[in-house]
Amino acid sequence: MYKQVMTLQQVSRRMLSTTANKQVMNRVPQKQKFFQEDNGIPIHLKGGVTDAILYRTTMGLTILGTGYVIYELVNAALPKKKD
């Protein structure tokens, strides 16, 4: 039992260690240069096809959501008359 507790403590120390085993290359300067380049493309579309798809999806959902909210507000403001 004591050995299992010690092993668990060792594993937890290794998992919670703050030291990094791998060095990660800092790509921030390259990304900054790419996104600050003046090439006529809006900043929200400089990421390529993925950004264009996300942008169009977001705009479509926003328009549909706005339409639905207006529809529900009209229904709430002008309820159907009961005979």
Coordinates of N, CA, C and O in Angstrom, one line a residue:
M1 N 0.8 -1.2 0.0 CA 0.0 0.0 0.0 C 0.9 1.3 0.0 O 0.6 2.2 -0.7
Y2 N 1.9 1.3 0.8 CA 2.8 2.4 0.9 C 3.5 2.7 -0.4 O 3.6 3.8 -0.8
K3 N 3.9 1.6 -1.1 CA 4.6 1.7 -2.3 C 3.7 2.3 -3.4 O 4.1 3.1 -4.2
Q4 N 2.4 1.9 -3.4 CA 1.4 2.5 -4.4 C 1.2 4.0 -4.1 O 1.1 4.7 -5.1
V5 N 1.2 4.4 -2.9 CA 1.0 5.8 -2.6 C 2.2 6.6 -3.1 O 2.1 7.7 -3.7
M6 N 3.4 6.1 -2.8 CA 4.6 6.7 -3.3 C 4.7 6.8 -4.8 O 5.1 7.9 -5.4
T7 N 4.3 5.8 -5.5 CA 4.3 5.8 -6.9 C 3.3 6.8 -7.5 O 3.6 7.6 -8.4
L8 N 2.1 6.9 -6.8 CA 1.1 7.9 -7.2 C 1.6 9.3 -7.0 O 1.4 10.2 -7.9
Q9 N 2.3 9.5 -5.9 CA 2.9 10.8 -5.7 C 3.9 11.2 -6.7 O 4.0 12.3 -7.2
Q10 N 4.8 10.2 -7.1 CA 5.8 10.5 -8.1 C 5.1 10.8 -9.5 O 5.6 11.7 -10.2
V11 N 4.1 10.1 -9.8 CA 3.5 10.3 -11.1 C 2.8 11.7 -11.1 O 2.9 12.4 -12.1
S12 N 2.1 12.0 -10.0 CA 1.4 13.3 -9.9 C 2.5 14.5 -10.0 O 2.2 15.5 -10.6
R13 N 3.6 14.3 -9.4 CA 4.6 15.3 -9.5 C 5.1 15.5 -10.9 O 5.4 16.6 -11.3
R14 N 5.3 14.4 -11.6 CA 5.8 14.5 -13.0 C 4.7 15.2 -13.9 O 5.0 16.0 -14.7
M15 N 3.4 14.9 -13.6 CA 2.4 15.4 -14.5 C 2.2 16.9 -14.2 O 1.8 17.7 -15.1
L16 N 2.4 17.3 -12.9 CA 2.1 18.7 -12.6 C 3.4 19.6 -12.6 O 3.4 20.7 -12.2
S17 N 4.5 19.0 -13.2 CA 5.7 19.7 -13.3 C 5.5 20.9 -14.2 O 4.9 20.9 -15.2
T18 N 6.2 22.0 -13.8 CA 6.1 23.3 -14.7 C 7.2 23.3 -15.7 O 7.1 24.3 -16.5
T19 N 8.1 22.4 -15.8 CA 9.1 22.5 -16.8 C 8.6 21.8 -18.1 O 7.9 20.8 -18.0
A20 N 9.0 22.4 -19.2 CA 8.6 21.9 -20.5 C 9.6 21.0 -21.0 O 10.8 21.3 -21.0
N21 N 9.3 19.9 -21.5 CA 10.2 18.9 -22.1 C 10.6 19.3 -23.6 O 11.7 19.1 -24.0
K22 N 9.6 19.9 -24.3 CA 9.8 20.3 -25.7 C 9.9 21.8 -25.8 O 9.1 22.5 -25.1
Q23 N 10.8 22.3 -26.6 CA 10.8 23.7 -26.9 C 9.9 24.0 -28.1 O 10.0 23.3 -29.1
V24 N 9.1 25.0 -28.0 CA 8.2 25.3 -29.0 C 8.7 26.6 -29.7 O 9.0 27.6 -29.0
M25 N 8.7 26.6 -31.0 CA 9.2 27.7 -31.8 C 8.2 28.9 -31.7 O 7.0 28.6 -31.8
N26 N 8.6 30.1 -31.4 CA 7.8 31.2 -31.3 C 7.4 31.7 -32.7 O 8.3 32.2 -33.4
R27 N 6.1 31.6 -33.1 CA 5.7 32.0 -34.4 C 5.0 33.3 -34.4 O 4.5 33.7 -35.4
V28 N 4.9 33.9 -33.3 CA 4.2 35.2 -33.2 C 4.8 36.3 -34.1 O 4.0 36.9 -34.8
P29 N 6.1 36.5 -34.2 CA 6.6 37.5 -35.1 C 6.2 37.3 -36.6 O 5.8 38.2 -37.3
Q30 N 6.2 36.0 -37.0 CA 5.8 35.7 -38.4 C 4.3 36.0 -38.6 O 3.9 36.5 -39.7
K31 N 3.5 35.6 -37.6 CA 2.1 35.8 -37.8 C 1.8 37.3 -37.7 O 0.9 37.8 -38.5
Q32 N 2.5 38.1 -36.9 CA 2.3 39.5 -36.9 C 2.6 40.2 -38.2 O 1.8 41.0 -38.7
K33 N 3.7 39.8 -38.8 CA 4.1 40.3 -40.1 C 3.1 40.0 -41.1 O 2.7 40.8 -42.0
F34 N 2.6 38.7 -41.1 CA 1.6 38.3 -42.1 C 0.3 39.1 -42.0 O -0.2 39.5 -43.0
F35 N -0.2 39.2 -40.8 CA -1.5 39.9 -40.6 C -1.4 41.4 -40.7 O -2.4 42.1 -41.0
Q36 N -0.2 42.0 -40.5 CA -0.1 43.4 -40.6 C 0.3 43.9 -42.1 O 0.3 45.1 -42.4
E37 N 0.5 42.9 -42.9 CA 0.9 43.2 -44.3 C -0.3 43.9 -45.0 O -1.5 43.5 -44.9
D38 N -0.1 45.0 -45.7 CA -1.1 45.7 -46.4 C -1.3 45.2 -47.8 O -0.6 45.5 -48.8
N39 N -2.2 44.2 -48.0 CA -2.5 43.6 -49.3 C -3.9 43.7 -49.7 O -4.4 43.0 -50.6
G40 N -4.7 44.5 -49.0 CA -6.1 44.8 -49.4 C -7.1 43.8 -48.9 O -8.3 43.9 -49.2
I41 N -6.6 42.8 -48.2 CA -7.6 41.7 -47.7 C -8.0 42.2 -46.3 O -7.1 42.5 -45.5
P42 N -9.2 42.1 -46.0 CA -9.6 42.5 -44.6 C -9.0 41.5 -43.6 O -8.8 40.3 -43.9
I43 N -8.7 42.0 -42.4 CA -8.0 41.2 -41.4 C -8.8 40.0 -41.0 O -8.2 38.9 -40.7
H44 N -10.1 40.0 -41.1 CA -10.9 38.8 -40.7 C -10.9 37.8 -41.7 O -11.4 36.7 -41.5
L45 N -10.3 38.0 -42.9 CA -10.2 37.0 -44.0 C -8.8 36.6 -44.4 O -8.6 35.9 -45.3
K46 N -7.8 37.2 -43.7 CA -6.4 36.9 -44.0 C -6.0 35.4 -43.7 O -5.0 35.0 -44.1
G47 N -6.8 34.7 -42.9 CA -6.5 33.3 -42.6 C -6.7 32.3 -43.7 O -6.5 31.2 -43.5
G48 N -7.3 32.8 -44.8 CA -7.6 31.9 -45.9 C -9.0 31.4 -46.0 O -10.0 32.0 -45.5
V49 N -9.1 30.2 -46.5 CA -10.5 29.6 -46.8 C -11.2 29.3 -45.4 O -12.4 29.6 -45.3
T50 N -10.5 28.9 -44.4 CA -11.1 28.6 -43.1 C -11.8 29.9 -42.6 O -12.9 29.8 -42.1
D51 N -11.0 31.0 -42.6 CA -11.6 32.3 -42.1 C -12.8 32.7 -43.0 O -13.8 33.2 -42.4
A52 N -12.8 32.5 -44.3 CA -13.9 32.9 -45.1 C -15.1 32.0 -44.8 O -16.2 32.6 -44.7
I53 N -14.9 30.7 -44.6 CA -16.1 29.8 -44.2 C -16.6 30.2 -42.8 O -17.9 30.4 -42.7
L54 N -15.8 30.5 -41.9 CA -16.2 30.9 -40.5 C -16.9 32.2 -40.6 O -18.0 32.4 -39.9
Y55 N -16.4 33.1 -41.4 CA -17.1 34.5 -41.5 C -18.5 34.3 -42.1 O -19.4 34.9 -41.6
R56 N -18.6 33.6 -43.2 CA -19.9 33.5 -43.9 C -20.9 32.7 -43.0 O -22.1 33.1 -43.0
T57 N -20.4 31.7 -42.3 CA -21.3 30.9 -41.4 C -21.8 31.8 -40.3 O -23.0 31.8 -40.0
T58 N -20.9 32.6 -39.7 CA -21.2 33.5 -38.6 C -22.2 34.6 -39.1 O -23.2 34.8 -38.4
M59 N -22.0 35.1 -40.3 CA -22.9 36.1 -40.8 C -24.3 35.5 -41.1 O -25.3 36.1 -40.8
G60 N -24.3 34.3 -41.7 CA -25.6 33.7 -42.0 C -26.4 33.4 -40.7 O -27.6 33.6 -40.7
L61 N -25.7 32.8 -39.7 CA -26.4 32.6 -38.5 C -26.9 33.8 -37.8 O -28.0 33.9 -37.2
T62 N -26.1 34.9 -37.9 CA -26.5 36.2 -37.3 C -27.8 36.7 -38.0 O -28.7 37.2 -37.3
I63 N -27.8 36.6 -39.3 CA -29.0 37.1 -40.1 C -30.2 36.3 -39.7 O -31.3 36.8 -39.5
L64 N -30.0 34.9 -39.7 CA -31.1 34.1 -39.4 C -31.6 34.3 -38.0 O -32.8 34.4 -37.7
G65 N -30.7 34.5 -37.0 CA -31.1 34.7 -35.6 C -31.8 36.0 -35.5 O -32.8 36.1 -34.7
T66 N -31.3 37.1 -36.2 CA -32.0 38.4 -36.1 C -33.4 38.3 -36.7 O -34.3 38.8 -36.1
G67 N -33.5 37.6 -37.8 CA -34.9 37.4 -38.4 C -35.8 36.7 -37.5 O -37.0 37.1 -37.3
Y68 N -35.3 35.6 -36.8 CA -36.1 34.9 -35.9 C -36.6 35.7 -34.7 O -37.7 35.6 -34.2
V69 N -35.6 36.5 -34.1 CA -36.0 37.4 -33.0 C -37.0 38.4 -33.4 O -38.0 38.6 -32.6
I70 N -36.9 39.0 -34.6 CA -37.9 39.9 -35.0 C -39.3 39.2 -35.2 O -40.3 39.8 -34.8
Y71 N -39.3 38.0 -35.8 CA -40.5 37.3 -35.9 C -41.2 37.0 -34.6 O -42.4 37.2 -34.4
E72 N -40.4 36.6 -33.6 CA -41.0 36.3 -32.3 C -41.4 37.5 -31.6 O -42.4 37.5 -30.9
L73 N -40.7 38.7 -31.8 CA -41.2 39.9 -31.2 C -42.5 40.4 -31.8 O -43.4 40.9 -31.1
V74 N -42.7 40.2 -33.1 CA -43.9 40.6 -33.7 C -45.0 39.7 -33.2 O -46.1 40.1 -32.9
N75 N -44.8 38.4 -33.1 CA -45.8 37.4 -32.5 C -46.2 37.8 -31.1 O -47.3 37.7 -30.7
A76 N -45.2 38.2 -30.3 CA -45.5 38.6 -28.9 C -46.3 39.9 -28.9 O -47.1 40.1 -28.0
A77 N -45.9 40.8 -29.7 CA -46.6 42.1 -29.7 C -48.0 42.1 -30.3 O -48.9 42.8 -29.9
L78 N -48.2 41.2 -31.3 CA -49.5 41.1 -31.9 C -50.0 39.7 -31.8 O -50.0 38.9 -32.8
P79 N -50.5 39.3 -30.7 CA -51.0 37.9 -30.5 C -52.2 37.7 -31.3 O -53.0 38.6 -31.7
K80 N -52.4 36.4 -31.7 CA -53.6 36.0 -32.5 C -54.8 36.1 -31.6 O -54.8 35.8 -30.4
K81 N -55.9 36.6 -32.2 CA -57.2 36.8 -31.5 C -57.9 35.5 -31.4 O -57.9 34.7 -32.3
K82 N -58.4 35.3 -30.2 CA -59.2 34.0 -30.0 C -60.7 34.4 -30.3 O -61.2 35.4 -29.9
D83 N -61.4 33.5 -31.0 CA -62.8 33.8 -31.3 C -63.7 33.4 -30.2 O -63.7 32.6 -29.4

